[in-house]
Coordinates of C-alpha atoms in Angstrom, one line a residue:
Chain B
X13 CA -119.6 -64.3 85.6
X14 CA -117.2 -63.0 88.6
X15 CA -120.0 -62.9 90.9
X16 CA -119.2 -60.0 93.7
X17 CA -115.5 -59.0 93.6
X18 CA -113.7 -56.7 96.5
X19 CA -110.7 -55.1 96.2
X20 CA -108.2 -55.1 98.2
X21 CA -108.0 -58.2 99.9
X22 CA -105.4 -57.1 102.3
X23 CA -104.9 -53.8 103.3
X24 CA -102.7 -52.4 106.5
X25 CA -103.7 -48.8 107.4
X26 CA -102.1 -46.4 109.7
X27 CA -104.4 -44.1 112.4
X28 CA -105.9 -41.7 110.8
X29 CA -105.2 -42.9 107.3
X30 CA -107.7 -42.9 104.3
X31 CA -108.7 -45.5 102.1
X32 CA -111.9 -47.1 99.7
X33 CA -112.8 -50.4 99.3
X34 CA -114.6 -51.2 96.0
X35 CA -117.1 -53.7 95.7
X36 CA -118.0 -54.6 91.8
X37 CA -120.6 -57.6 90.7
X38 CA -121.5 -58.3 87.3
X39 CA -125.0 -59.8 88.2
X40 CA -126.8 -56.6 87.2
X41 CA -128.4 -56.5 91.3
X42 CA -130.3 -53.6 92.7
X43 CA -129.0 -54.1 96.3
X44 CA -125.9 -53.6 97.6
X45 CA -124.6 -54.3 101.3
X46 CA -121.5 -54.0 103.3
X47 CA -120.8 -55.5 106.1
X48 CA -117.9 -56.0 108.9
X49 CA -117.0 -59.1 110.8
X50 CA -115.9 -59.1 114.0
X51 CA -115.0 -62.6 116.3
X52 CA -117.8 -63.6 118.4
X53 CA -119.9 -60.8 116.4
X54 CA -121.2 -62.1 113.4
X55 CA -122.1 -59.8 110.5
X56 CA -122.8 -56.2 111.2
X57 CA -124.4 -53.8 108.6
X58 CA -122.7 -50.3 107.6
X59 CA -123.9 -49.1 104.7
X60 CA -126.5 -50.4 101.9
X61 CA -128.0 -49.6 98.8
X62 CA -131.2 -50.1 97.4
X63 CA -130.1 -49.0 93.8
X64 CA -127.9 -46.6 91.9
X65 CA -127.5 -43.4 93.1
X66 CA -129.1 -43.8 96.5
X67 CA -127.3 -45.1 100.2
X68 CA -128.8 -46.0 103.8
X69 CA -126.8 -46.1 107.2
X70 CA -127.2 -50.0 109.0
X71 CA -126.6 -50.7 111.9
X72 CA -122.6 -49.2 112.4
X73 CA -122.9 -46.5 109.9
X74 CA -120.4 -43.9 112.3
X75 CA -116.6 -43.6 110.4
X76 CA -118.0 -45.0 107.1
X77 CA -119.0 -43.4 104.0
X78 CA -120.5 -44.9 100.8
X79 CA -121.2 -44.2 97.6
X80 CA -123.2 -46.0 94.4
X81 CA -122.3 -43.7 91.4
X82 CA -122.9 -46.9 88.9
X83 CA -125.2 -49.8 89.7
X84 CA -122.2 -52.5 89.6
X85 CA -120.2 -50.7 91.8
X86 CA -120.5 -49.9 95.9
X87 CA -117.5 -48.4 97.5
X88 CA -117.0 -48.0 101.0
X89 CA -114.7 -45.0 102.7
X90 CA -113.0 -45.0 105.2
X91 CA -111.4 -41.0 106.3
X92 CA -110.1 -41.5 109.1
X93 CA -109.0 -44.8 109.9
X94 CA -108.7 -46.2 113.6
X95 CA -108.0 -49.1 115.1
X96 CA -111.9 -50.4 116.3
X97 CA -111.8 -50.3 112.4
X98 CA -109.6 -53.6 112.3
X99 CA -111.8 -56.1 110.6
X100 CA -112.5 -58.4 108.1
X101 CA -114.9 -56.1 105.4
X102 CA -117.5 -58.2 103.3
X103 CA -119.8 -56.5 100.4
X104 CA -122.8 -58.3 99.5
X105 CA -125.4 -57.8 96.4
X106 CA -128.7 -59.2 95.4
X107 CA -132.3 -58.7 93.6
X108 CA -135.7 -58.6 95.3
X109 CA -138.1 -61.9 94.3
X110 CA -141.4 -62.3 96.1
X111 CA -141.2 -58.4 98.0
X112 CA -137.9 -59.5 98.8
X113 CA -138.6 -62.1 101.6
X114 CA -136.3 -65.0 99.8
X115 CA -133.2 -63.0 98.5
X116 CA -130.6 -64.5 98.5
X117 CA -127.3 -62.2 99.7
X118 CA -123.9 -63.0 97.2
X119 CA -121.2 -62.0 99.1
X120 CA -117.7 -61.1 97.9
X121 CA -114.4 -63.1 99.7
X122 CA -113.9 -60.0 102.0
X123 CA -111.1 -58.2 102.5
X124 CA -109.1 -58.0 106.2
X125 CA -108.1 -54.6 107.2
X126 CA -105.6 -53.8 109.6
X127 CA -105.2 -50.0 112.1
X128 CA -102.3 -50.1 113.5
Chain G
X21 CA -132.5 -52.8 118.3
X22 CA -132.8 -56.4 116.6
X23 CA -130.5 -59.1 117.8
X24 CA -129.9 -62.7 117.1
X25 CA -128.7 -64.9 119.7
X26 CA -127.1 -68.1 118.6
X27 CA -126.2 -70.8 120.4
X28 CA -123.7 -72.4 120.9
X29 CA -120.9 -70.7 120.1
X30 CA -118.4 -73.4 119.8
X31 CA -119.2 -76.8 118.8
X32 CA -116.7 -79.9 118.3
X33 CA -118.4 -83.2 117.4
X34 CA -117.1 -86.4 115.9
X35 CA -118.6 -87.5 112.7
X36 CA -121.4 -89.2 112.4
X37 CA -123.2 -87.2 115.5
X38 CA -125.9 -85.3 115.7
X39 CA -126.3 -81.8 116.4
X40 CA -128.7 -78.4 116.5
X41 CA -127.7 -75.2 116.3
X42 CA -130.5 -72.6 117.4
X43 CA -131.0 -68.7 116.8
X44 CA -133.0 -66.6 118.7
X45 CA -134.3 -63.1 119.5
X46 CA -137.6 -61.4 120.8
X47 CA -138.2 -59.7 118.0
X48 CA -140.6 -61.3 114.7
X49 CA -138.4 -61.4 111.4
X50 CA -140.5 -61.7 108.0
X51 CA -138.1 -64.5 107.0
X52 CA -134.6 -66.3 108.3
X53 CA -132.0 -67.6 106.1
X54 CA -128.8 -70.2 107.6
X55 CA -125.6 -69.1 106.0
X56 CA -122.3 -71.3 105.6
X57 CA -119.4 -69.6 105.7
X58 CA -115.7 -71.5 105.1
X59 CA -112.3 -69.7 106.2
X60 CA -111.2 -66.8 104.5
X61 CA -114.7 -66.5 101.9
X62 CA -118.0 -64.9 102.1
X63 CA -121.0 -66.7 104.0
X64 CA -123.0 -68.6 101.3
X65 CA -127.0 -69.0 101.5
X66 CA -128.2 -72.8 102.7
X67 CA -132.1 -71.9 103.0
X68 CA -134.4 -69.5 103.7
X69 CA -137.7 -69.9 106.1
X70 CA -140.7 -67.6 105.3
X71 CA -143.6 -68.7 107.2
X72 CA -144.3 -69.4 110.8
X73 CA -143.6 -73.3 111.5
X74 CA -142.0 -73.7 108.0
X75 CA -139.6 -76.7 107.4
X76 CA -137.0 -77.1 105.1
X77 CA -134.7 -80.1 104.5
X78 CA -131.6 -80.2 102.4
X79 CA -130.3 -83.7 102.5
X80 CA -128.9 -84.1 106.4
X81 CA -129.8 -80.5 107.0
X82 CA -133.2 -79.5 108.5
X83 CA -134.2 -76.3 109.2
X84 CA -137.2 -74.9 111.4
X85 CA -138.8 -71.4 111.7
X86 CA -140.4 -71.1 114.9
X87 CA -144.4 -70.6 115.1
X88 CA -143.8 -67.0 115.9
X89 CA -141.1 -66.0 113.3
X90 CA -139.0 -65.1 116.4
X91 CA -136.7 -68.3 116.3
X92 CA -135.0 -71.1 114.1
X93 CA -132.9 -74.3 114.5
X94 CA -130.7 -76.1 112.2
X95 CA -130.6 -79.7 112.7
X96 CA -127.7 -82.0 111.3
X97 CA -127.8 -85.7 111.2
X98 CA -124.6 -87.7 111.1
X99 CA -122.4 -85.0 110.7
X100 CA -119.6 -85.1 108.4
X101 CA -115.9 -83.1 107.9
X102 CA -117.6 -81.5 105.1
X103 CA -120.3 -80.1 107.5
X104 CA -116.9 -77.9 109.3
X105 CA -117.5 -74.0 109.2
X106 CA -119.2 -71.1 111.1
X107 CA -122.8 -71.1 110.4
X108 CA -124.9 -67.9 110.2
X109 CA -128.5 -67.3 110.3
X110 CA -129.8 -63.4 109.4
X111 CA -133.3 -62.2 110.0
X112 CA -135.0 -59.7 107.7
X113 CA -137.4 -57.4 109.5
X114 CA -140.8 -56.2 108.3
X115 CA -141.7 -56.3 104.6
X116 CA -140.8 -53.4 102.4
X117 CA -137.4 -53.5 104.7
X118 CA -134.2 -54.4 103.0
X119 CA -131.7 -55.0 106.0
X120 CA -130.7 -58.0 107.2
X121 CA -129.6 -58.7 111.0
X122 CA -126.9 -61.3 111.8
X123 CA -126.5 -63.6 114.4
X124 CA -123.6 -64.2 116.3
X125 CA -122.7 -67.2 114.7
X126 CA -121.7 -71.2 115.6
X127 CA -118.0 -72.5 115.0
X128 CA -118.8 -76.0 114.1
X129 CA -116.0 -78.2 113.8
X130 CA -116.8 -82.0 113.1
X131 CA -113.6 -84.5 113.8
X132 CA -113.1 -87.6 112.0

């Protein structure tokens, strides 16, 4: 098993540029998650799923856009890219055990975007 | 709005120290989980704490989730290199919810 895999790792974007990033796991999870990380910030939430088909906003939802067309797949959209964008990107996945109190997240090895 | 205070920040210990990293807020999480995360990967899950007062050890690691689920320490006796890395700890908020709210994290870095 691959686990959670994230493509690209690396990415430089110009302002206003458009990209996705795709998040794929092969663990057959209901949840998806992606997150940014910032120094000095920790982990912030954009955009989760709860399972295919359906998407919620987190906590910094504002320039993001998601999709979950297939259950192993989360991608994450970027329209218009700008440079407060600049981070490292993480997706994460898992399955709800015990009303979900003692999931455990499997995140992907990130990948670092640049807005220049 | 949820947030998780950790403290401290930065830590830079020699090995075989002690050390405790806490987390905090003033809001009451249905559970707490520590995260390890090494350069350049994903965090990866140490523990999660459920109920109020809960301990958990994993060999030099002991974690605590405070009496009112608002708080958590993790506790590391005789630290080693291998300990290096930013540690995490993420709150979940009332059952039924599905989002998880990150601290600010603690840079540990333990010298030989």
């Amino acid at each position: 098993n691959a686990g959670v895999t994230q493509t690209p790792k690396f990415r430089v974007l110009k302002t206003g540029q458009s990209m996705t990033l795709l998040c794929a796991q092969d663990m057959n999870h209901e949840y998806m998650y992606w997150y940014r990380q910032d120094p000095g910030m920790g982990l912030r939430l954009i955009h989760y799923s709860v399972g295919e088909g359906t998407t919620a906003k987190g906590e910094v939802p504002d320039g993001y856009n998601v999709s979950r067309l297939k259950k192993q797949n989360f991608l994450l959209g970027l329209e218009s890219a700008a440079p407060s964008q600049t981070s490292v990107y993480f997706c994460a996945s898992s399955y709800s055990l015990s009303g979900g109190l003692t999931d455990t997240q499997y995140f992907g090895p990130g990948t670092r975007l640049t807005v220049l | 709005t949820q947030l998780l205070e950790q403290s401290p920040q930065f830590l830079s210990i020699q090995e075989g120290e002690n050390l405790t990293v806490y987390c905090n807020s003033s809001s009451v999480f249905s559970s707490l989980q520590w995260y390890r995360q090494e350069p350049g990967e994903g965090p990866v899950l140490l523990v999660t704490v459920v109920t109020g007062g809960e301990v958990k050890k994993l060999k030099r690691l002991t974690f605590q989730f405070g009496d009112a689920r608002k708080d958590s320490s993790l506790h590391i006796t005789a630290a080693q290199t291998g300990d290096t890395g930013l540690y995490l700890c993420a709150g979940r908020g009332p059952s039924g919810t599905y989002k998880y709210i990150f601290g600010t994290g603690t840079r540990l870095k333990v010298l030989a």
